[in-house]
Short mmCIF file of N, CA and C and ligand atoms in Angstrom, two decimals:
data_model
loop_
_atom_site.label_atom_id
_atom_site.label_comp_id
_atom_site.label_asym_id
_atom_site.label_seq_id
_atom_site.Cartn_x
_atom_site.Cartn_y
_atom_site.Cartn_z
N UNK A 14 138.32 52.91 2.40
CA UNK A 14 139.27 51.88 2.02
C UNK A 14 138.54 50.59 1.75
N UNK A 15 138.57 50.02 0.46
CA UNK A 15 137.50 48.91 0.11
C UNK A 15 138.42 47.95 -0.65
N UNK A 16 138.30 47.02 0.24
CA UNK A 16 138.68 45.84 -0.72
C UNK A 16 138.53 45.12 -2.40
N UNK A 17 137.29 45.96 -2.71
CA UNK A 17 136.76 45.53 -3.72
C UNK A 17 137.76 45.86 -5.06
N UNK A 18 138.13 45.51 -5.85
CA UNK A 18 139.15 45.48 -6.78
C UNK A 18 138.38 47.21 -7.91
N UNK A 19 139.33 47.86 -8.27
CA UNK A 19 138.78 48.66 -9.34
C UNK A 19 138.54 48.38 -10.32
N UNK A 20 137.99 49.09 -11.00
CA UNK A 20 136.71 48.45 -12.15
C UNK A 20 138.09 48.45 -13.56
N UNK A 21 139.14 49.09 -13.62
CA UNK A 21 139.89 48.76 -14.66
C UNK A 21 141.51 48.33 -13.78
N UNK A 22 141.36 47.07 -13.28
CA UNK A 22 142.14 47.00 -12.67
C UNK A 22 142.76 45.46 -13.13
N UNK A 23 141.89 45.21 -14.26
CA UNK A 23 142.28 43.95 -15.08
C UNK A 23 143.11 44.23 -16.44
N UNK A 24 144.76 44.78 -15.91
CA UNK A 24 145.21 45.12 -17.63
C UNK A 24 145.39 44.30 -17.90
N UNK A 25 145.16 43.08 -18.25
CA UNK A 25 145.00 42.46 -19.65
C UNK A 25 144.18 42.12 -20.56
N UNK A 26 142.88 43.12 -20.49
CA UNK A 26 142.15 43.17 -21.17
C UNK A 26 142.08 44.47 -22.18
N UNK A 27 142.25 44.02 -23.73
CA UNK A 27 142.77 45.10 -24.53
C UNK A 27 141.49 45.18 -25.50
N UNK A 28 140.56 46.23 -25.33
CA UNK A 28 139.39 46.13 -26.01
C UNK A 28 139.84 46.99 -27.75
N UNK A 29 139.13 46.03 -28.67
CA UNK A 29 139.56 46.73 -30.03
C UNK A 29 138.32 47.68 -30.27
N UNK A 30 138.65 48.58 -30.89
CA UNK A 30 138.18 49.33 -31.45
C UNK A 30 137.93 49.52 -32.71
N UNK A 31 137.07 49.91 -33.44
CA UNK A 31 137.14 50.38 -34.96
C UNK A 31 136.48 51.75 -34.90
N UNK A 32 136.31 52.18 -36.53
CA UNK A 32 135.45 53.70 -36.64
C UNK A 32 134.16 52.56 -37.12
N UNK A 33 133.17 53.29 -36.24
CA UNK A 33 131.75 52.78 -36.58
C UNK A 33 131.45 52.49 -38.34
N UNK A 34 131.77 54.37 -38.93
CA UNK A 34 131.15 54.15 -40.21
C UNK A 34 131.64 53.76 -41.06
N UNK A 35 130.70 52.43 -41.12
CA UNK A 35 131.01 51.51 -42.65
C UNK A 35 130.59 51.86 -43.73
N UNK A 36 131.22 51.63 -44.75
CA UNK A 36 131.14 52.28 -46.26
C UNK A 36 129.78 51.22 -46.48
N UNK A 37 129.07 52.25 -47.51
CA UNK A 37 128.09 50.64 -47.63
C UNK A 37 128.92 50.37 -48.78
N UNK A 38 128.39 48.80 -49.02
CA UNK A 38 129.18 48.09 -50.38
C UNK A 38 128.78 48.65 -51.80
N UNK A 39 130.05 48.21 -52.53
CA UNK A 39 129.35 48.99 -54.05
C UNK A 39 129.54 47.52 -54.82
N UNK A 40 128.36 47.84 -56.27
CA UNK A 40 127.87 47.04 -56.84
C UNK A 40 128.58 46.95 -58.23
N UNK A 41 129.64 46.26 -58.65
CA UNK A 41 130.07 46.24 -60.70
C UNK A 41 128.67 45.56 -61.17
N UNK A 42 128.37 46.56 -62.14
CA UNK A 42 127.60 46.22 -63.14
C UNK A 42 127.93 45.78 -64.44
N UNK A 43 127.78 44.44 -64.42
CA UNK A 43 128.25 43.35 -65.52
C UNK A 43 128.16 43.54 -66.71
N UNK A 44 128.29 43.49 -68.56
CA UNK A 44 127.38 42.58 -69.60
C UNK A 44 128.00 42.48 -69.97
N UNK A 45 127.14 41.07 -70.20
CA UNK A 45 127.53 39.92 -70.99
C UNK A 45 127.17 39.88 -72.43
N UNK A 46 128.24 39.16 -73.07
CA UNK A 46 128.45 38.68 -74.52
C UNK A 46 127.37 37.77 -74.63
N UNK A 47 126.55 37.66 -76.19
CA UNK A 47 125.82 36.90 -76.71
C UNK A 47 126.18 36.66 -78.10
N UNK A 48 125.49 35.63 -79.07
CA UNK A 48 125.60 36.09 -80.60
C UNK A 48 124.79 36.92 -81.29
N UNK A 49 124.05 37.56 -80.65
CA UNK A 49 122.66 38.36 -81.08
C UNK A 49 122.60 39.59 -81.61
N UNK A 50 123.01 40.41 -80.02
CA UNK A 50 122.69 41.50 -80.04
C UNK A 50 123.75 42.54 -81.16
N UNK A 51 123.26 43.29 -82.02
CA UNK A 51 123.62 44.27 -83.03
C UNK A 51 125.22 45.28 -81.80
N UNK A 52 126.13 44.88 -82.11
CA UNK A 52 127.20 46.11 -82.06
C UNK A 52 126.87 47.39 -81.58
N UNK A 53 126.19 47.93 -82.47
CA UNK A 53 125.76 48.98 -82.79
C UNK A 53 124.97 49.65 -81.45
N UNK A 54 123.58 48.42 -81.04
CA UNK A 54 123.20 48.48 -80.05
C UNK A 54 123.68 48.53 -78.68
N UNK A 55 124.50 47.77 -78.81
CA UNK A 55 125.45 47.60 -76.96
C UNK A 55 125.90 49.09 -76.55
N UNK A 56 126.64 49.79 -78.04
CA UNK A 56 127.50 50.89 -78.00
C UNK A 56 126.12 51.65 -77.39
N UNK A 57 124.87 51.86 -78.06
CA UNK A 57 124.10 52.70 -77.52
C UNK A 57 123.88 52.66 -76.58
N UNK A 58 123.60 51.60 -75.80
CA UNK A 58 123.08 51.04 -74.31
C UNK A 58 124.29 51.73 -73.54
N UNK A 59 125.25 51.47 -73.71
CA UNK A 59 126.42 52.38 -73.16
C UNK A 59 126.68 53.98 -72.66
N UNK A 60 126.38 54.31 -74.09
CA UNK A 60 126.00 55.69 -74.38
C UNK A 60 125.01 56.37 -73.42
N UNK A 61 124.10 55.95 -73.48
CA UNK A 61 122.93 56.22 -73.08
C UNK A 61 122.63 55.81 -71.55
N UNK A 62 122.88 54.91 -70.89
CA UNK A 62 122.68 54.11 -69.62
C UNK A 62 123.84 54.84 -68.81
N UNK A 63 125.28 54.62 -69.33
CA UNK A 63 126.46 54.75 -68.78
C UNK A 63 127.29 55.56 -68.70
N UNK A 64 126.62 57.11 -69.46
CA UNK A 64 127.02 58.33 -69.91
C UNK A 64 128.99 58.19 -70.65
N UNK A 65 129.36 57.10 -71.20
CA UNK A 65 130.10 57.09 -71.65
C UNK A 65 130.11 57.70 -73.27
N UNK A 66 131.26 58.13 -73.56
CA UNK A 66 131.77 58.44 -75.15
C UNK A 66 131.26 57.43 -75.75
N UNK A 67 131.39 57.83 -77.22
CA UNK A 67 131.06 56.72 -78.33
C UNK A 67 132.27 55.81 -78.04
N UNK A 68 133.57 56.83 -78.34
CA UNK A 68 134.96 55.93 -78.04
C UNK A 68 134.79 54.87 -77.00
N UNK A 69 134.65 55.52 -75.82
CA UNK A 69 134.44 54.25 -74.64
C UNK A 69 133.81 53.26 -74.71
N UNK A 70 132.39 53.64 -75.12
CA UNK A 70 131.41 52.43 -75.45
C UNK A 70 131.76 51.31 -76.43
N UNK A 71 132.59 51.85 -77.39
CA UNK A 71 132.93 51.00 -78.28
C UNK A 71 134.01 50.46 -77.64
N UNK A 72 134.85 50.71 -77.44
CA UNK A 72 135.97 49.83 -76.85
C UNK A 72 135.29 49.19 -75.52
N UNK A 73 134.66 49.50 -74.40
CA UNK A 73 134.24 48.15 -73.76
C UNK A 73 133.30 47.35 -74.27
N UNK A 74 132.49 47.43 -75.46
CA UNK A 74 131.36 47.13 -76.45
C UNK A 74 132.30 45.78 -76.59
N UNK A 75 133.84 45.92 -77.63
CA UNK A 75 134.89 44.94 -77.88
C UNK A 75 135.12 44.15 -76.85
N UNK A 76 135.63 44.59 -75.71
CA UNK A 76 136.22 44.33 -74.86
C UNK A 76 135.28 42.60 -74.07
N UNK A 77 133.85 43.26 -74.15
CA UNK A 77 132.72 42.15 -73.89
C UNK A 77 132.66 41.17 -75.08
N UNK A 78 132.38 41.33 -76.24
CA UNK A 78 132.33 40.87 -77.31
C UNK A 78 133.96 39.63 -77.36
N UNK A 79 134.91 40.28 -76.86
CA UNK A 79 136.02 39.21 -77.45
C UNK A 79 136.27 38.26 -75.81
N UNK A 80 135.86 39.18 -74.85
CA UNK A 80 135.90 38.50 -73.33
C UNK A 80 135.01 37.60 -73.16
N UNK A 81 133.86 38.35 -73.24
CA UNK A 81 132.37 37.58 -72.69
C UNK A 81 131.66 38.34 -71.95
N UNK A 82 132.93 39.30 -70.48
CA UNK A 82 132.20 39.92 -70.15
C UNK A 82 132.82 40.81 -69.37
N UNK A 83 132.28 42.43 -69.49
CA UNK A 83 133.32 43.65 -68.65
C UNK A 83 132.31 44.10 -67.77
N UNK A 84 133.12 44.72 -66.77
CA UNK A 84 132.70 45.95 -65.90
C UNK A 84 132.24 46.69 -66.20
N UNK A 85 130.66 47.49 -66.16
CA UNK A 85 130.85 49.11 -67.05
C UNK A 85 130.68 50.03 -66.28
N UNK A 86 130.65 49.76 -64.87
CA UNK A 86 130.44 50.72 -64.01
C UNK A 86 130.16 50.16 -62.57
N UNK A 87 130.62 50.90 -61.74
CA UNK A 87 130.53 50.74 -59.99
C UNK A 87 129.24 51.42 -59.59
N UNK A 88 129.05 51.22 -58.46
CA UNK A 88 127.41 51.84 -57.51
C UNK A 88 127.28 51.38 -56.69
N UNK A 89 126.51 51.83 -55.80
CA UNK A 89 125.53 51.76 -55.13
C UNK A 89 124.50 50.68 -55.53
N UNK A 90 124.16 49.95 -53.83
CA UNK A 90 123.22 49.16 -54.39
C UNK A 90 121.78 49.52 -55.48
N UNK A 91 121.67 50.70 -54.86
CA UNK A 91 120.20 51.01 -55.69
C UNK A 91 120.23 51.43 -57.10
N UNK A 92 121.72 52.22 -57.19
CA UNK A 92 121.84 52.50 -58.51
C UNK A 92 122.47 51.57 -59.37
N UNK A 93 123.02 51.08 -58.91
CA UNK A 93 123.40 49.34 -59.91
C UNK A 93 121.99 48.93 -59.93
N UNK A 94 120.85 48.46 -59.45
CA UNK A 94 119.50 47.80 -59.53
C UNK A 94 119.42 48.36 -60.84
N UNK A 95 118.89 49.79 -60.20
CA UNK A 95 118.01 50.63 -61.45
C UNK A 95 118.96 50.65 -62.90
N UNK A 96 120.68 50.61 -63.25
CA UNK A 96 120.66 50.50 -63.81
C UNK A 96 120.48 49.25 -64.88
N UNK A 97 120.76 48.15 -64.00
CA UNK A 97 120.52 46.58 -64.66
C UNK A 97 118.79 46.88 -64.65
N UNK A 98 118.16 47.18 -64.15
CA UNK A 98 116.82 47.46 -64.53
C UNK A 98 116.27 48.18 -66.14
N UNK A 99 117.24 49.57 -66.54
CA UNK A 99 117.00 50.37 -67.56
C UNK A 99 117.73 49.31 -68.89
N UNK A 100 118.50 48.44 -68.04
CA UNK A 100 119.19 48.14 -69.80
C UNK A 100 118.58 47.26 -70.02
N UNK A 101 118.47 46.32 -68.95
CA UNK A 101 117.23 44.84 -69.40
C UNK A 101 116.14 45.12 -69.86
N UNK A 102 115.34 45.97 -69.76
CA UNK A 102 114.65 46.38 -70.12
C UNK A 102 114.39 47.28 -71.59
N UNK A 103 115.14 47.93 -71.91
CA UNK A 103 115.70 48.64 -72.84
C UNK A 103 115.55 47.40 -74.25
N UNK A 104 116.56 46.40 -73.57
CA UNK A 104 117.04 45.36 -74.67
C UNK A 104 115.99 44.58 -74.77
N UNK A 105 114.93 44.28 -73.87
CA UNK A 105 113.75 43.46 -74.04
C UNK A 105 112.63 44.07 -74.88
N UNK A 106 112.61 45.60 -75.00
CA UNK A 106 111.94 46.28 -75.63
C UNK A 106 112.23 45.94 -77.28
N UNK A 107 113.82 46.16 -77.49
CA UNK A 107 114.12 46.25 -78.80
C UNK A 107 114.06 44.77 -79.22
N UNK A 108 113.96 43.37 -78.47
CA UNK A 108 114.00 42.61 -78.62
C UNK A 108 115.02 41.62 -78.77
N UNK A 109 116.12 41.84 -78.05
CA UNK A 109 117.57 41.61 -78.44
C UNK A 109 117.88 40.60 -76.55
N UNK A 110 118.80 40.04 -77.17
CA UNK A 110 119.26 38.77 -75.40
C UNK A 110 120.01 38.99 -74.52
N UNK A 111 120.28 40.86 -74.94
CA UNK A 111 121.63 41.34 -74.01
C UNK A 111 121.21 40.91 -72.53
N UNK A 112 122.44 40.86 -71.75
CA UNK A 112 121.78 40.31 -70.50
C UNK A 112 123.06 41.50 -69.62
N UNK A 113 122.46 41.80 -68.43
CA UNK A 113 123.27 42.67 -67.48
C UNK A 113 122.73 42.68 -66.38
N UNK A 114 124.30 42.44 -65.34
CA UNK A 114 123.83 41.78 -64.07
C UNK A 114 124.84 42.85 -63.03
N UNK A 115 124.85 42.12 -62.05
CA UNK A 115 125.30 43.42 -60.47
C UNK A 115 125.84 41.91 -59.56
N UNK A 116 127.15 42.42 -59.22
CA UNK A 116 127.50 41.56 -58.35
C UNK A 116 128.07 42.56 -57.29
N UNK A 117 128.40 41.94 -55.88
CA UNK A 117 128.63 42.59 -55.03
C UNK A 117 130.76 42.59 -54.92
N UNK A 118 131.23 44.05 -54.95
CA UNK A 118 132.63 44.21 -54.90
C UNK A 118 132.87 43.77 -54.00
N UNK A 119 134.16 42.64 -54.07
CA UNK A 119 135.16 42.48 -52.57
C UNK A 119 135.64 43.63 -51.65
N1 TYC B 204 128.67 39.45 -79.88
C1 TYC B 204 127.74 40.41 -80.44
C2 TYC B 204 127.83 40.36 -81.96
O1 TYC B 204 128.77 39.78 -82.52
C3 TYC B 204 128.04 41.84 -79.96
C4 TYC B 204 127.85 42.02 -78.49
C5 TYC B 204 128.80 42.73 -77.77
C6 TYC B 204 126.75 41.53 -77.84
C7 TYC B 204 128.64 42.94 -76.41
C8 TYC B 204 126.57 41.70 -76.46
O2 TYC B 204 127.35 42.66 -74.40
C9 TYC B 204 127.52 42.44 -75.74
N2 TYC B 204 126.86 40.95 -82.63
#
């Protein structure tokens, strides 16, 4: 018989809980409108980078062109990098000012 109080003998203490596993964050991969770059080209970069249709590419191709600037795809941090890596690159090759960037989703 012990005086000493039990170890959960304080209910008003309401501990929260969550589920441990956190999603990691995903990355929209940006581009942006310029006056430069050839039509023609964006659609490819699309094509090719973003495994989209001609159809698709062309309509978010517009979509940047009359906006400034669309979404062309979600990821992963590493795979948003590498892809803003393949197109900047791509477009620096051909010589053109396309620019494409990665921001982090709310
Ligand atoms: N505005 C460019 C033009 O008139 C076309 C363009 C579209 C450029 C989309 C960049 O991300 C871009 N030739």
């Amino acid at each position: 018989m012990s005086d000493e109080p039990d170890d959960d003998s304080d209910a008003s203490v309401l501990v929260q809980t969550r589920p441990k596993t956190k999603r990691p964050p995903l990355y929209k991969v940006l581009l942006l409108n310029d006056d430069y770059t050839p039509m023609e080209f964006v659609v490819h970069v699309l094509e090719r980078f973003f495994g989209m249709t001609h159809a698709e590419a062309f309509e978010i191709m517009l979509t940047v062109h009359k906006k400034g600037v669309a979404v062309v795809g979600v990821f992963s941090h590493e795979i948003a990098e590498t892809k803003v890596g393949q197109v900047m690159d791509f477009a620096r090759r051909h010589q053109h000012p396309l620019q494409c960037t990665m921001e982090r989703e709310e």
